[in-house]
Short mmCIF file of C-alpha atoms in Angstrom, two decimals:
data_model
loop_
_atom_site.label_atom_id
_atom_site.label_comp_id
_atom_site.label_asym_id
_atom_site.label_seq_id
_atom_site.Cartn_x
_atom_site.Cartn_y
_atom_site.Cartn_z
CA UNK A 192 24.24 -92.04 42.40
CA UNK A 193 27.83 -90.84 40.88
CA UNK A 194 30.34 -89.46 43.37
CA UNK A 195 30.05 -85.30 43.17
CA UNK A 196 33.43 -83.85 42.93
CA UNK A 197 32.73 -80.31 44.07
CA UNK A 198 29.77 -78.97 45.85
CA UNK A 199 28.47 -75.51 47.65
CA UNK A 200 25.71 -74.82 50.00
CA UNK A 201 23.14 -73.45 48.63
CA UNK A 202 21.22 -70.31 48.88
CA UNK A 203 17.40 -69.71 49.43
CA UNK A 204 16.12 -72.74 51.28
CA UNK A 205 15.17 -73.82 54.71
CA UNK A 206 15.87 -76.57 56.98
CA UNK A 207 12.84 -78.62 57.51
CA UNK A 208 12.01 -81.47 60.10
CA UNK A 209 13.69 -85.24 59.55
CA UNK A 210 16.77 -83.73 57.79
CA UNK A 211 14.08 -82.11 54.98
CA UNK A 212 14.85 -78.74 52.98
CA UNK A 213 12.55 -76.17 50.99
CA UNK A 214 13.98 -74.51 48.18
CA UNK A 215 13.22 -71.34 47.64
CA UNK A 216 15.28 -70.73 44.37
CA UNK A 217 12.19 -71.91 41.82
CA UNK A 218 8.75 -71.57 41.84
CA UNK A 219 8.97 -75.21 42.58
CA UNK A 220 9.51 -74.87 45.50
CA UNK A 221 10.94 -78.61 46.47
CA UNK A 222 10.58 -80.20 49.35
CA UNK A 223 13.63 -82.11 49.31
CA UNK A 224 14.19 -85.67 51.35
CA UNK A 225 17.70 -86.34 52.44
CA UNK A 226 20.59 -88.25 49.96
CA UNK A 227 17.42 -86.29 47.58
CA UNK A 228 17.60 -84.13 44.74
CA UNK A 229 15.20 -81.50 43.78
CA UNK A 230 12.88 -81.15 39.80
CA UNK A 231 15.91 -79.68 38.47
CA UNK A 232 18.47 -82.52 39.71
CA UNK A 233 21.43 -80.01 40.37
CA UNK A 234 20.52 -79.15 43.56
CA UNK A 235 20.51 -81.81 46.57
CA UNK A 236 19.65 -82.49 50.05
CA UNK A 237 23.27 -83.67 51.57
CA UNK A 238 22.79 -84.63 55.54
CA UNK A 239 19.96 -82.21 56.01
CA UNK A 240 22.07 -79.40 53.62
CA UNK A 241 20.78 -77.95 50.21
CA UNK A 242 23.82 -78.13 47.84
CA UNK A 243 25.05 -77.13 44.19
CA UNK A 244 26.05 -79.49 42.26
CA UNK A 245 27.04 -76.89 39.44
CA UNK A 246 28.39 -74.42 41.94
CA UNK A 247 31.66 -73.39 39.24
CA UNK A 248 30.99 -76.04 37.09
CA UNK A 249 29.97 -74.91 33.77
CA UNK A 250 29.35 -76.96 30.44
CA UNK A 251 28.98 -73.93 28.02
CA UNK A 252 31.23 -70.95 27.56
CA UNK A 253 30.56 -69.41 24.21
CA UNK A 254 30.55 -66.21 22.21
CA UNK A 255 27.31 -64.93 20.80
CA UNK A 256 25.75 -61.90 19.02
CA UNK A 257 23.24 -59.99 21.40
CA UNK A 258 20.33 -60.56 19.62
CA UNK A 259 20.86 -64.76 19.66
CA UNK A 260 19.59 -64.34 22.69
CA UNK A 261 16.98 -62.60 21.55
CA UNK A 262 17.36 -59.23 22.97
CA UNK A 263 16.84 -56.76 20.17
CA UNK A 264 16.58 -53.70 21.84
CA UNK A 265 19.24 -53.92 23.92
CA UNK A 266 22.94 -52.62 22.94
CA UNK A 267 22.72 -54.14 19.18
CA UNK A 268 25.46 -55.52 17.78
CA UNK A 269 27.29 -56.33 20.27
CA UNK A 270 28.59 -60.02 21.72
CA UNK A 271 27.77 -61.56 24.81
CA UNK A 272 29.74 -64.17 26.75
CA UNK A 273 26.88 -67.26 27.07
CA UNK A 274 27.24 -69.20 29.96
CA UNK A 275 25.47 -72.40 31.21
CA UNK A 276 25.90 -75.29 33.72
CA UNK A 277 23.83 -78.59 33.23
CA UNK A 278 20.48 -79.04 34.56
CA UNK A 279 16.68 -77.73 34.71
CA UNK A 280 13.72 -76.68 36.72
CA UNK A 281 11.62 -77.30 33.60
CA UNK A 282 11.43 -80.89 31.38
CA UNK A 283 10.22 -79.23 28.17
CA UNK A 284 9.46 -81.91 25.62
CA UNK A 285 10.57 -79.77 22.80
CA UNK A 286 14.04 -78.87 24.69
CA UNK A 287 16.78 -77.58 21.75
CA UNK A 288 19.28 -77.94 24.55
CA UNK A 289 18.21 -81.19 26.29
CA UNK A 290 21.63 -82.79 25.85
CA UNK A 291 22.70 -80.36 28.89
CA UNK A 292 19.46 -79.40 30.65
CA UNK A 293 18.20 -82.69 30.93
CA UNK A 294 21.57 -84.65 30.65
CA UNK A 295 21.61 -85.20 34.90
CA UNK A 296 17.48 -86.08 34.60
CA UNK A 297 18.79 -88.46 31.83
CA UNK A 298 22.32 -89.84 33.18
CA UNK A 299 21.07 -90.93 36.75
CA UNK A 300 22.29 -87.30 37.73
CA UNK A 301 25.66 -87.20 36.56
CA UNK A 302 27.10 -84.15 36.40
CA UNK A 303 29.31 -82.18 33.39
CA UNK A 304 31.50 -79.40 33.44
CA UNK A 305 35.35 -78.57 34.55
CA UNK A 306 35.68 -76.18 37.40
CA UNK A 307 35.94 -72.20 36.23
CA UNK A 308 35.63 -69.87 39.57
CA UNK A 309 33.38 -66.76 38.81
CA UNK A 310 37.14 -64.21 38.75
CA UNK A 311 38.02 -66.70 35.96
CA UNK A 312 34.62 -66.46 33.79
CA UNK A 313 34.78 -62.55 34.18
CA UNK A 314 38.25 -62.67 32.99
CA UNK A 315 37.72 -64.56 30.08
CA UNK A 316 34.82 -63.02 29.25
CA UNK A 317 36.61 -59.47 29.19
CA UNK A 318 39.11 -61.20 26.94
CA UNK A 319 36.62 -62.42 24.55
CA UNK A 320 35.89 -58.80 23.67
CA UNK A 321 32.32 -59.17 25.11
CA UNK A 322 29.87 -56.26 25.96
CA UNK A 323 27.80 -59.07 28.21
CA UNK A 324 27.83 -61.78 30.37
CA UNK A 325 25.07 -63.80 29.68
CA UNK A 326 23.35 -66.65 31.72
CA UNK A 327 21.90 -68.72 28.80
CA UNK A 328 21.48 -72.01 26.91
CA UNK A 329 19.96 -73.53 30.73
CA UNK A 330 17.94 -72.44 33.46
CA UNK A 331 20.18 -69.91 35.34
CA UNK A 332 17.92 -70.28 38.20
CA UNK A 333 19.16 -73.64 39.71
CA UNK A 334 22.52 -72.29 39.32
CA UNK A 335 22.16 -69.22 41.68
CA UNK A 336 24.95 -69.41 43.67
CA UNK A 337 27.47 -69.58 41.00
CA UNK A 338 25.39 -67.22 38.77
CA UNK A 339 24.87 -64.43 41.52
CA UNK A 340 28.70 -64.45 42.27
CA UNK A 341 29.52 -64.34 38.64
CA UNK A 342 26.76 -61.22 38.41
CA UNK A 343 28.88 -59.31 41.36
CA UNK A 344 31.99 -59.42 39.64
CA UNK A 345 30.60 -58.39 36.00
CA UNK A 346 29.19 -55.55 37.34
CA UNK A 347 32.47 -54.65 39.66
CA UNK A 348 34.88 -55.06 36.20
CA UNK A 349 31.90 -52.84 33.79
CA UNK A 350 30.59 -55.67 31.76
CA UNK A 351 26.37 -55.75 31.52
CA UNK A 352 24.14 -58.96 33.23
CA UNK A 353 21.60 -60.55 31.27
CA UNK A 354 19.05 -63.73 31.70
CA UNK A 355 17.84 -65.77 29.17
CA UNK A 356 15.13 -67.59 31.51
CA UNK A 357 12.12 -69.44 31.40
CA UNK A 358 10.93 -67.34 33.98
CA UNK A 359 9.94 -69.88 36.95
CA UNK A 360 11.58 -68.05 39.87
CA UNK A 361 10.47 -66.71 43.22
CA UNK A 362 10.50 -63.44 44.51
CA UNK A 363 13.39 -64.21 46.60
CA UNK A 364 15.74 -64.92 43.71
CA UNK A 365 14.43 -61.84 41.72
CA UNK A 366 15.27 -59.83 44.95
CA UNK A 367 18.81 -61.14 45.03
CA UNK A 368 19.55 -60.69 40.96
CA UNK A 369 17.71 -57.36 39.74
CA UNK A 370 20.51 -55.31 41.42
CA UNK A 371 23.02 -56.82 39.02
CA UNK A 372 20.89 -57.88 36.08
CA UNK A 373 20.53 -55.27 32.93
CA UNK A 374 18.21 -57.07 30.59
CA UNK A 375 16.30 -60.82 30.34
CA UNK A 376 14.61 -62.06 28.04
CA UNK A 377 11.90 -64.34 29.61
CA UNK A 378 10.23 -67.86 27.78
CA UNK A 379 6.93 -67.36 28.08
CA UNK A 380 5.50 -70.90 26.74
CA UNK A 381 1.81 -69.68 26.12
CA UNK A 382 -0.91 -68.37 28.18
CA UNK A 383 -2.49 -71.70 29.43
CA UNK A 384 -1.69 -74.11 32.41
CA UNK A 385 -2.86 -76.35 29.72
CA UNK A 386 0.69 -76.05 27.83
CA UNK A 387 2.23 -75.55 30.87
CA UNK A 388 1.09 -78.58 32.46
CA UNK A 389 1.77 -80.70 29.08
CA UNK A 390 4.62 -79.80 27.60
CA UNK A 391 6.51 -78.28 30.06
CA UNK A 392 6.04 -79.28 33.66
CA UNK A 393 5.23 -76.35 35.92
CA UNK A 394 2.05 -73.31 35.25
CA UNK A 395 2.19 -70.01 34.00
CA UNK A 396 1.38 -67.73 36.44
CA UNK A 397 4.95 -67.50 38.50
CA UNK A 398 6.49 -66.83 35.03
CA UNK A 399 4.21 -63.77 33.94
CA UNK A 400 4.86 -62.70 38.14
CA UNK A 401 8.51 -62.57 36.90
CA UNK A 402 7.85 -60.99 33.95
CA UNK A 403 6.31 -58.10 35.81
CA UNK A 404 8.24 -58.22 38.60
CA UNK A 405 11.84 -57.23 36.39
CA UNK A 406 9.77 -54.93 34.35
CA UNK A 407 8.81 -53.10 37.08
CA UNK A 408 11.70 -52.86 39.00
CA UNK A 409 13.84 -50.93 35.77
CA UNK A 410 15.33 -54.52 33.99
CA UNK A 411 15.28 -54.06 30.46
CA UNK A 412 12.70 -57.48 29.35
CA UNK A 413 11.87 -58.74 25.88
CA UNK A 414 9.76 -61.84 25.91
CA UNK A 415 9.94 -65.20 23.65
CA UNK A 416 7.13 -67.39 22.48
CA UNK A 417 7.86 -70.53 20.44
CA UNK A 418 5.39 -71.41 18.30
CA UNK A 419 4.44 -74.75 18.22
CA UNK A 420 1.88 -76.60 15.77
CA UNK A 421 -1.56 -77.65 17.47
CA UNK A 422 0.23 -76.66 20.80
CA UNK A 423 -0.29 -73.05 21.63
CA UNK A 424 -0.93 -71.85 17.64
CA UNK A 425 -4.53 -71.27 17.97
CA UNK A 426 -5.45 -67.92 17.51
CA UNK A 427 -6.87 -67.27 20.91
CA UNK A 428 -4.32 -68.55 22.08
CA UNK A 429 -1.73 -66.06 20.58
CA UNK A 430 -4.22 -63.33 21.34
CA UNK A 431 -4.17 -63.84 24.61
CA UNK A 432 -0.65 -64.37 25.32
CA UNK A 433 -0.11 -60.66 23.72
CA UNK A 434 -2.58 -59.59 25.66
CA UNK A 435 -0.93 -60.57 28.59
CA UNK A 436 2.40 -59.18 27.89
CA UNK A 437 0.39 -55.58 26.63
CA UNK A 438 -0.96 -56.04 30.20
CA UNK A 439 2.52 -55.27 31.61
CA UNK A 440 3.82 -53.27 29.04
CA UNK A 441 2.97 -52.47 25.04
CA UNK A 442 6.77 -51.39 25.11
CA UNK A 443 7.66 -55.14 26.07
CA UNK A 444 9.29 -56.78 22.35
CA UNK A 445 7.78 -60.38 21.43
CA UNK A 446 9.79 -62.41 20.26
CA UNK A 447 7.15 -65.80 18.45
CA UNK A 448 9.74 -68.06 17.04
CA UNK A 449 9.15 -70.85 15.10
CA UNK A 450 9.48 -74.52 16.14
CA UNK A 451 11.48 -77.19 14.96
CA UNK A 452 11.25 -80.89 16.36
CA UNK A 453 13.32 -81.43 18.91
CA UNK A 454 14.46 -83.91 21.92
CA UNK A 455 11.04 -85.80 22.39
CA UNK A 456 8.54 -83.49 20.47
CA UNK A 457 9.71 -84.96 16.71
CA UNK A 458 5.86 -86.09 15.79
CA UNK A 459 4.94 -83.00 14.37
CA UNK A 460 6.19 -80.42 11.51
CA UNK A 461 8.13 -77.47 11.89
CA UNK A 462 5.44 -73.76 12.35
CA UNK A 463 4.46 -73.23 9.54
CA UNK A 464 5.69 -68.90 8.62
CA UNK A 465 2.64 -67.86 7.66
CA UNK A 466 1.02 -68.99 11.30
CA UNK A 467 4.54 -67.30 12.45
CA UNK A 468 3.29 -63.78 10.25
CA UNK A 469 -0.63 -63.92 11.54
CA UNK A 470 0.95 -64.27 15.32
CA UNK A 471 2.71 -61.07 14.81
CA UNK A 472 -0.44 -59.05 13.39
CA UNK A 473 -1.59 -60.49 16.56
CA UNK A 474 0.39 -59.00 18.47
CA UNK A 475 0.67 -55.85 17.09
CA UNK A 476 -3.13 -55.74 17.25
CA UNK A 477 -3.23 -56.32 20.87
CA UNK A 478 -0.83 -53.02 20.89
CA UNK A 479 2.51 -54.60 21.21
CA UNK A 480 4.84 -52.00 19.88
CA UNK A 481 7.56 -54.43 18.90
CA UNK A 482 6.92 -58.01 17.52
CA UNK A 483 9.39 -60.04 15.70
CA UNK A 484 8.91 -63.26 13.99
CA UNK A 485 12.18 -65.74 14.93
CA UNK A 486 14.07 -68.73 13.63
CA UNK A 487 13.62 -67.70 10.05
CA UNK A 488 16.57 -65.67 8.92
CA UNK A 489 15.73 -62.81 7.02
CA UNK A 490 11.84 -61.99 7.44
CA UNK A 491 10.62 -60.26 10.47
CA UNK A 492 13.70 -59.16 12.13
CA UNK A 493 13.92 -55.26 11.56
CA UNK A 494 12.95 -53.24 13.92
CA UNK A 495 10.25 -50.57 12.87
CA UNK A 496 9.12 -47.16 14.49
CA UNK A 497 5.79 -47.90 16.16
CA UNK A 498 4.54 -44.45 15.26
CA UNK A 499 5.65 -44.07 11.40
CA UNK A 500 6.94 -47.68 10.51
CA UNK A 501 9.98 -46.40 9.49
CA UNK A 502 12.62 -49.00 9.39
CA UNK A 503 15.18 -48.47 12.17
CA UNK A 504 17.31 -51.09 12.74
CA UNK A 505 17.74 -53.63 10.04
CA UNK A 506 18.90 -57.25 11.01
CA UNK A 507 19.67 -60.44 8.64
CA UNK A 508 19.47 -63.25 11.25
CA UNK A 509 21.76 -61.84 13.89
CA UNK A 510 23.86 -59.47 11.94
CA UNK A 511 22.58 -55.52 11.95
CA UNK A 512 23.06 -54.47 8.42
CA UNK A 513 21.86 -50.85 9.06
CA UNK A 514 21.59 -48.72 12.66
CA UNK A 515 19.44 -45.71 11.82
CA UNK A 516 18.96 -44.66 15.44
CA UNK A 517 19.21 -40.74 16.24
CA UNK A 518 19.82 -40.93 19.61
CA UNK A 519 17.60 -43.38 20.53
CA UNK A 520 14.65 -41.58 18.29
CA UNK A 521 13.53 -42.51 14.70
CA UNK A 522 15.34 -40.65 12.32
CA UNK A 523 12.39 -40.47 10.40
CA UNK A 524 9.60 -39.11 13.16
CA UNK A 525 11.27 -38.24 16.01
CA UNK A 526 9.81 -41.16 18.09
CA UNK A 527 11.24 -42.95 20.65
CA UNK A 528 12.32 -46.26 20.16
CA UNK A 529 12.20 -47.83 23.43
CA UNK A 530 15.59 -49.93 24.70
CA UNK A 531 18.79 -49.60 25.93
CA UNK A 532 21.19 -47.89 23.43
CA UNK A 533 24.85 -46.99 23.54
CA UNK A 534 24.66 -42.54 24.42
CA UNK A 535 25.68 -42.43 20.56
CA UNK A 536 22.77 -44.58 18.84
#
């Protein structure tokens, strides 16, 4: 095991008998032995004490449009400050960013990243011109510590929180975030512990918990399905995955993104667009109000009135080309299009 040049104690875990620890940041749970780590391999059991391994150690600092995230409905147009340390809680075999979340799984739990305290981050994401911080590219779960502290002093200096998650936290971390957090947009892999179990190491349940669980307590949530070929592209499939978002709330946007091979799923093509164009009738079917097709720039981005179809906010990949908007309404119907808008949109 390398040497670990900075570490913090950990939140949300318990000491257990014979120098054990529960975590209680995931839905995993981990029961975690001494000299241990835990699933996501960033967070270990050091003489009976749960520590971060990532705690100010970040490997991503980058400036993105909004909706890369995707959030479409929230503040449009304008950049976020993307964030990530290395590590997982999830070993997804068609990982886009597996050279960081899986590079301590893969590097006998080495870790990256040069040490930027959370004042620092906020500073420089201020200077970056930046509307939002965002906790992206990686789980931000198994970085809590440094994430929560980070949240704090966003809010404190007027910049906005948002997630980009897969979802697989416990009601203890959701507790200790929703306060700070304005938006996520949540991975929801399919609808079956089939996939879940298969492709990407954990069930589905906790994730739809979170899904409700920041919905309901006033966090602005758009969800994000990738698509994959003979994985979760069968129609019932797709129906019932919009069915379960409906089940929280119709007003909920679906993202179903297409799939390109990736890390150790490279034995099967990329989705083909018209599966991507019958998964959004599906979901509009099921009564989604908002359903976007993703990864294919130019088709399925715009944002339409659910009650007219009038076009509304008109993307080409993450660019908005035209903000039609009348405070907050369709300018066509009067309806309102549900999000979180600047007071002048």
């Amino acid at each position: 095991m390398p040497p670990v040049r900075a570490m913090s104690e950990a939140i949300l875990y318990e000491r257990l008998t014979d120098q054990r620890v529960r975590c209680h940041a995931c839905s995993h749970c981990c029961i975690i032995a001494e000299g241990e780590s835990g699933v996501c391999c960033v967070r270990r059991n050091v003489d009976g004490k749960l520590v971060s391994l990532v705690y100010e150690r970040p490997v991503a600092q980058e400036v993105d449009p909004i909706e890369k995230k995707p959030l479409f409905h929230f503040y449009p147009g304008t950049r976020a400050y993307s964030v990530a340390t290395v590590g997982c809680n999830f070993s997804c075999l068609n990982c886009q960013n597996s050279y960081i979340s899986q590079y301590p799984r893969e590097h006998e739990g080495r870790i990256l990243g040069e040490r930027v305290s959370s004042v620092q981050l906020v500073a420089a994401a201020k200077d970056s011109g930046s509307h939002t911080i965002a906790y992206t590219y990686t789980e931000p779960t198994i970085a809590i510590e440094y994430v929560l502290e980070t949240m704090r002093l966003a809010k404190e200096e007027g910049l906005a929180n948002v997630w980009v998650s897969n979802g697989y936290f416990t009601a203890e971390t959701a507790e200790l975030i929703v306060p700070y957090l304005d938006a996520a947009n949540i991975d929801l892999k399919g609808i079956s512990d089939r996939v879940y179990h298969d492709v990407v190491g954990g069930n589905v349940r906790p994730v739809l918990d979170t899904i409700e669980r920041l919905h309901d307590a006033g966090v602005w949530v758009e969800v994000t399905t990738l698509v994959i070929p003979e994985v979760n592209d069968a129609h019932d499939e797709l129906h019932w995955t919009a069915e379960a978002v409906v089940g929280i709330s119709p007003r909920i946007p679906w993202h179903v993104s297409r799939f390109f091979p990736a890390h150790r799923m490279v034995d099967r093509p990329p989705t083909p667009v018209a599966r991507l164009q019958e998964a959004c009738r599906i979901g509009r079917d099921a009564g989604l109000r908002y359903v976007y097709l993703g990864n294919v720039p130019g088709e399925g981005e715009t944002t339409l009135c659910p009650q007219c179809g009038a076009q509304v906010l008109l993307r080409s990949g993450y660019l908005i080309r035209e903000n039609r908007l009348n405070e907050g309404a369709c300018p066509e119907c009067g309806e309102p299009i549900d999000g979180i808008w600047f007071p002048s949109a």
